[in-house]
Amino acid sequence: MSRWHPQGLVGGVFFLLVGTLFLLDGLGTLRLRPAHLWPLLLIGAGAAILAGAGRSER
Amino acid sequence: MTGESGRDPLPPGRLVLGGILILLGAGWLLGTLGYRLRWQVILAAVLMAVGAGLLVGARQPPDRGLVALGIVLTVLLALGITFRPLVALPTPGASMGERTEQPASVSGLAPGFELGVGSLRVDLRELELPAGTTEMAASVGIGELAVRVPEGVTVLVDARVGIGEAVVAARRRGGIGVTVTEEIPGDDRVLALLLEVGIGRTEVRR
């Protein structure tokens, strides 16, 4: 029986989203500000840690 | 030959590694063909590939190598943005010392002003600006960048300092990764300033 690993899901979504933001910034479409960026990264790291802690053993 | 009902899942790490090599190679090739692609764009694409790889392989325990790569890339890109003016430092051969620029006409503003290390003063007080928006960019790697603007015009300031201080119309902001976007109100002539200092200080005043 396969199951989803929350850390993989959360990490994948996080890196995909953050990578998109960086890409748009690099293309000049967005202008990311450090004051917004670092809190977002902390939120993402926290979510990934919670996802790992919430994984249930079967 | 009939296959079995289940087939071995493709290891996401190998998929992503292959994709990363393709992306890096494509970026390099484009560079040699004369297309300028910033490293930030390439690394961001690699980070997206890492994210996609983790999602594709989310039914398996996450590949630790991929996670580590994603973390390293995220931190590198975030540091690159935080210290953007430092990353965009003038080349090691750029000029040093004290310099004052006083362009006589709008055509003298292009392509901008740059100093490696030292003090750069740009005096625009005598500049005749047309109606509409006129843009000027200036950067100093390490040191001071001071801009004097004409009376009466509207000034839009986008100032970034990697480490140091930005002072716009007597409003001071300092620290690391300083970004200041300010408008000094005036008439329908608009002067848009893009100022970058890696380490040091920038000031805009009339």
GROMACS .gro file of C-alpha atoms in nm:
model
  264
    1MET     CA    1   0.000   0.000   0.000
    2SER     CA    2   0.155   0.327  -0.105
    3ARG     CA    3   0.122   0.636   0.101
    4TRP     CA    4   0.213   0.999   0.052
    5HIS     CA    5   0.505   1.133   0.245
    6PRO     CA    6   0.406   1.476   0.374
    7GLN     CA    7   0.763   1.602   0.381
    8GLY     CA    8   0.805   1.520   0.015
    9LEU     CA    9   0.479   1.695  -0.069
   10VAL     CA   10   0.546   2.003   0.141
   11GLY     CA   11   0.910   2.024   0.034
   12GLY     CA   12   0.822   1.979  -0.330
   13VAL     CA   13   0.551   2.245  -0.324
   14PHE     CA   14   0.773   2.481  -0.127
   15PHE     CA   15   1.072   2.452  -0.360
   16LEU     CA   16   0.848   2.479  -0.664
   17LEU     CA   17   0.680   2.795  -0.534
   18VAL     CA   18   0.999   2.959  -0.413
   19GLY     CA   19   1.178   2.863  -0.733
   20THR     CA   20   0.900   3.027  -0.932
   21LEU     CA   21   0.934   3.348  -0.730
   22PHE     CA   22   1.310   3.353  -0.783
   23LEU     CA   23   1.260   3.287  -1.154
   24LEU     CA   24   1.013   3.574  -1.191
   25ASP     CA   25   1.252   3.800  -1.002
   26GLY     CA   26   1.538   3.697  -1.228
   27LEU     CA   27   1.328   3.771  -1.537
   28GLY     CA   28   1.240   4.114  -1.404
   29THR     CA   29   0.868   4.041  -1.364
   30LEU     CA   30   0.886   4.062  -0.986
   31ARG     CA   31   1.116   4.244  -0.752
   32LEU     CA   32   1.156   4.035  -0.439
   33ARG     CA   33   1.243   4.221  -0.123
   34PRO     CA   34   1.460   4.061   0.144
   35ALA     CA   35   1.214   4.183   0.410
   36HIS     CA   36   0.941   3.965   0.254
   37LEU     CA   37   1.162   3.681   0.142
   38TRP     CA   38   1.325   3.562   0.463
   39PRO     CA   39   1.000   3.538   0.664
   40LEU     CA   40   0.850   3.330   0.380
   41LEU     CA   41   1.147   3.097   0.392
   42LEU     CA   42   1.109   3.058   0.766
   43ILE     CA   43   0.741   2.975   0.722
   44GLY     CA   44   0.829   2.715   0.462
   45ALA     CA   45   1.096   2.559   0.682
   46GLY     CA   46   0.851   2.544   0.971
   47ALA     CA   47   0.586   2.381   0.753
   48ALA     CA   48   0.834   2.119   0.636
   49ILE     CA   49   0.933   2.039   0.994
   50LEU     CA   50   0.567   2.011   1.097
   51ALA     CA   51   0.499   1.786   0.801
   52GLY     CA   52   0.777   1.556   0.911
   53ALA     CA   53   0.661   1.556   1.270
   54GLY     CA   54   0.303   1.484   1.168
   55ARG     CA   55   0.384   1.175   0.966
   56SER     CA   56   0.215   0.881   1.133
   57GLU     CA   57   0.373   0.539   1.171
   58ARG     CA   58   0.168   0.245   1.051
   59MET     CA   59   0.689  -0.978  -2.337
   60THR     CA   60   0.426  -0.874  -2.096
   61GLY     CA   61   0.527  -0.661  -1.807
   62GLU     CA   62   0.434  -0.720  -1.454
   63SER     CA   63   0.141  -0.530  -1.310
   64GLY     CA   64   0.371  -0.310  -1.102
   65ARG     CA   65   0.681  -0.146  -1.232
   66ASP     CA   66   0.969   0.002  -1.042
   67PRO     CA   67   0.918   0.373  -0.985
   68LEU     CA   68   1.178   0.591  -1.150
   69PRO     CA   69   1.409   0.730  -0.883
   70PRO     CA   70   1.324   1.101  -0.868
   71GLY     CA   71   1.680   1.187  -0.776
   72ARG     CA   72   1.809   1.055  -1.108
   73LEU     CA   73   1.531   1.226  -1.299
   74VAL     CA   74   1.608   1.557  -1.139
   75LEU     CA   75   1.982   1.514  -1.178
   76GLY     CA   76   1.934   1.453  -1.547
   77GLY     CA   77   1.706   1.753  -1.573
   78ILE     CA   78   1.954   1.972  -1.385
   79LEU     CA   79   2.238   1.873  -1.617
   80ILE     CA   80   2.020   1.956  -1.914
   81LEU     CA   81   1.928   2.295  -1.767
   82LEU     CA   82   2.288   2.383  -1.683
   83GLY     CA   83   2.408   2.272  -2.022
   84ALA     CA   84   2.133   2.467  -2.198
   85GLY     CA   85   2.217   2.779  -2.001
   86TRP     CA   86   2.584   2.744  -2.084
   87LEU     CA   87   2.508   2.686  -2.452
   88LEU     CA   88   2.281   2.990  -2.468
   89GLY     CA   89   2.559   3.192  -2.310
   90THR     CA   90   2.807   3.086  -2.574
   91LEU     CA   91   2.553   3.169  -2.844
   92GLY     CA   92   2.531   3.522  -2.712
   93TYR     CA   93   2.209   3.500  -2.514
   94ARG     CA   94   2.263   3.647  -2.171
   95LEU     CA   95   2.088   3.432  -1.913
   96ARG     CA   96   2.140   3.529  -1.556
   97TRP     CA   97   2.259   3.262  -1.321
   98GLN     CA   98   1.969   3.345  -1.094
   99VAL     CA   99   1.728   3.232  -1.366
  100ILE     CA  100   1.914   2.905  -1.422
  101LEU     CA  101   1.942   2.826  -1.052
  102ALA     CA  102   1.575   2.912  -0.999
  103ALA     CA  103   1.484   2.669  -1.277
  104VAL     CA  104   1.700   2.403  -1.109
  105LEU     CA  105   1.522   2.469  -0.779
  106MET     CA  106   1.186   2.426  -0.952
  107ALA     CA  107   1.313   2.099  -1.097
  108VAL     CA  108   1.409   1.985  -0.745
  109GLY     CA  109   1.059   2.073  -0.622
  110ALA     CA  110   0.901   1.886  -0.912
  111GLY     CA  111   1.123   1.587  -0.844
  112LEU     CA  112   1.017   1.575  -0.480
  113LEU     CA  113   0.650   1.598  -0.579
  114VAL     CA  114   0.684   1.323  -0.839
  115GLY     CA  115   0.852   1.100  -0.583
  116ALA     CA  116   0.622   1.193  -0.295
  117ARG     CA  117   0.502   0.835  -0.257
  118GLN     CA  118   0.851   0.742  -0.147
  119PRO     CA  119   1.055   0.887   0.139
  120PRO     CA  120   1.199   1.217   0.013
  121ASP     CA  121   1.540   1.189  -0.147
  122ARG     CA  122   1.778   1.348   0.103
  123GLY     CA  123   2.014   1.459  -0.168
  124LEU     CA  124   1.734   1.646  -0.342
  125VAL     CA  125   1.620   1.807  -0.018
  126ALA     CA  126   1.976   1.916   0.061
  127LEU     CA  127   2.019   2.055  -0.289
  128GLY     CA  128   1.690   2.242  -0.259
  129ILE     CA  129   1.793   2.396   0.072
  130VAL     CA  130   2.134   2.502  -0.059
  131LEU     CA  131   1.984   2.656  -0.373
  132THR     CA  132   1.715   2.837  -0.175
  133VAL     CA  133   1.967   2.987   0.066
  134LEU     CA  134   2.204   3.085  -0.217
  135LEU     CA  135   1.929   3.253  -0.418
  136ALA     CA  136   1.792   3.430  -0.110
  137LEU     CA  137   2.140   3.558  -0.022
  138GLY     CA  138   2.187   3.669  -0.380
  139ILE     CA  139   1.871   3.875  -0.361
  140THR     CA  140   1.950   4.014  -0.018
  141PHE     CA  141   2.292   4.127  -0.128
  142ARG     CA  142   2.185   4.207  -0.484
  143PRO     CA  143   2.387   4.532  -0.501
  144LEU     CA  144   2.695   4.341  -0.382
  145VAL     CA  145   2.639   4.066  -0.636
  146ALA     CA  146   2.609   4.330  -0.905
  147LEU     CA  147   2.935   4.491  -0.797
  148PRO     CA  148   3.135   4.655  -1.070
  149THR     CA  149   3.413   4.437  -1.205
  150PRO     CA  150   3.747   4.432  -1.026
  151GLY     CA  151   3.888   4.663  -1.290
  152ALA     CA  152   3.631   4.934  -1.221
  153SER     CA  153   3.746   5.278  -1.122
  154MET     CA  154   3.829   5.394  -0.772
  155GLY     CA  155   3.848   5.725  -0.598
  156GLU     CA  156   3.632   6.035  -0.584
  157ARG     CA  157   3.432   6.144  -0.881
  158THR     CA  158   3.167   6.406  -0.950
  159GLU     CA  159   2.938   6.378  -1.249
  160GLN     CA  160   2.738   6.677  -1.367
  161PRO     CA  161   2.565   6.581  -1.690
  162ALA     CA  162   2.471   6.879  -1.902
  163SER     CA  163   2.180   6.712  -2.078
  164VAL     CA  164   1.950   6.414  -2.050
  165SER     CA  165   2.155   6.226  -2.309
  166GLY     CA  166   2.444   6.232  -2.065
  167LEU     CA  167   2.253   6.014  -1.820
  168ALA     CA  168   2.286   5.700  -2.029
  169PRO     CA  169   2.410   5.434  -1.973
  170GLY     CA  170   2.443   5.536  -1.611
  171PHE     CA  171   2.727   5.594  -1.369
  172GLU     CA  172   2.940   5.338  -1.198
  173LEU     CA  173   3.225   5.342  -0.950
  174GLY     CA  174   3.404   5.047  -0.797
  175VAL     CA  175   3.533   5.191  -0.471
  176GLY     CA  176   3.510   5.545  -0.345
  177SER     CA  177   3.274   5.836  -0.358
  178LEU     CA  178   3.051   5.915  -0.653
  179ARG     CA  179   2.854   6.237  -0.661
  180VAL     CA  180   2.597   6.296  -0.932
  181ASP     CA  181   2.478   6.655  -0.951
  182LEU     CA  182   2.162   6.690  -1.158
  183ARG     CA  183   2.056   7.031  -1.025
  184GLU     CA  184   2.129   7.213  -1.350
  185LEU     CA  185   1.973   6.945  -1.568
  186GLU     CA  186   1.681   7.050  -1.789
  187LEU     CA  187   1.428   6.770  -1.769
  188PRO     CA  188   1.153   6.720  -2.026
  189ALA     CA  189   0.795   6.640  -1.932
  190GLY     CA  190   0.748   6.272  -1.869
  191THR     CA  191   0.986   6.026  -1.707
  192THR     CA  192   1.363   6.039  -1.732
  193GLU     CA  193   1.559   5.748  -1.589
  194MET     CA  194   1.905   5.736  -1.436
  195ALA     CA  195   2.099   5.447  -1.286
  196ALA     CA  196   2.409   5.470  -1.070
  197SER     CA  197   2.603   5.221  -0.863
  198VAL     CA  198   2.898   5.213  -0.627
  199GLY     CA  199   3.054   4.890  -0.514
  200ILE     CA  200   3.198   5.013  -0.186
  201GLY     CA  201   3.163   5.371  -0.072
  202GLU     CA  202   2.921   5.653  -0.110
  203LEU     CA  203   2.674   5.751  -0.380
  204ALA     CA  204   2.525   6.098  -0.345
  205VAL     CA  205   2.271   6.239  -0.590
  206ARG     CA  206   2.151   6.599  -0.597
  207VAL     CA  207   1.826   6.640  -0.787
  208PRO     CA  208   1.672   6.950  -0.946
  209GLU     CA  209   1.416   7.160  -0.764
  210GLY     CA  210   1.054   7.116  -0.857
  211VAL     CA  211   1.067   6.781  -1.032
  212THR     CA  212   0.908   6.463  -0.903
  213VAL     CA  213   1.174   6.214  -0.802
  214LEU     CA  214   1.109   5.840  -0.779
  215VAL     CA  215   1.387   5.669  -0.588
  216ASP     CA  216   1.458   5.296  -0.593
  217ALA     CA  217   1.767   5.261  -0.376
  218ARG     CA  218   1.931   4.940  -0.265
  219VAL     CA  219   2.220   4.901  -0.025
  220GLY     CA  220   2.370   4.562   0.053
  221ILE     CA  221   2.515   4.672   0.385
  222GLY     CA  222   2.487   5.032   0.496
  223GLU     CA  223   2.246   5.319   0.476
  224ALA     CA  224   2.010   5.490   0.237
  225VAL     CA  225   1.901   5.848   0.299
  226VAL     CA  226   1.626   5.989   0.080
  227ALA     CA  227   1.494   6.337   0.149
  228ALA     CA  228   1.634   6.322   0.502
  229ARG     CA  229   1.464   5.988   0.572
  230ARG     CA  230   1.729   5.744   0.682
  231ARG     CA  231   1.718   5.366   0.664
  232GLY     CA  232   2.011   5.139   0.744
  233GLY     CA  233   2.105   4.778   0.791
  234ILE     CA  234   2.153   4.475   0.571
  235GLY     CA  235   1.968   4.435   0.246
  236VAL     CA  236   1.827   4.788   0.261
  237THR     CA  237   1.565   4.866  -0.001
  238VAL     CA  238   1.409   5.210  -0.018
  239THR     CA  239   1.134   5.314  -0.257
  240GLU     CA  240   1.038   5.675  -0.208
  241GLU     CA  241   0.876   5.956  -0.400
  242ILE     CA  242   0.978   6.317  -0.361
  243PRO     CA  243   0.677   6.506  -0.496
  244GLY     CA  244   0.707   6.766  -0.766
  245ASP     CA  245   0.565   6.865  -1.101
  246ASP     CA  246   0.494   6.653  -1.411
  247ARG     CA  247   0.863   6.608  -1.487
  248VAL     CA  248   0.963   6.278  -1.333
  249LEU     CA  249   1.316   6.170  -1.255
  250ALA     CA  250   1.338   5.796  -1.181
  251LEU     CA  251   1.656   5.696  -0.999
  252LEU     CA  252   1.786   5.340  -0.968
  253LEU     CA  253   2.069   5.347  -0.716
  254GLU     CA  254   2.276   5.058  -0.587
  255VAL     CA  255   2.554   5.046  -0.330
  256GLY     CA  256   2.715   4.724  -0.224
  257ILE     CA  257   2.863   4.842   0.103
  258GLY     CA  258   2.827   5.202   0.211
  259ARG     CA  259   2.580   5.482   0.179
  260THR     CA  260   2.354   5.647  -0.070
  261GLU     CA  261   2.182   5.980  -0.037
  262VAL     CA  262   1.933   6.169  -0.249
  263ARG     CA  263   1.843   6.532  -0.184
  264ARG     CA  264   1.758   6.852  -0.365
   0.00000   0.00000   0.00000
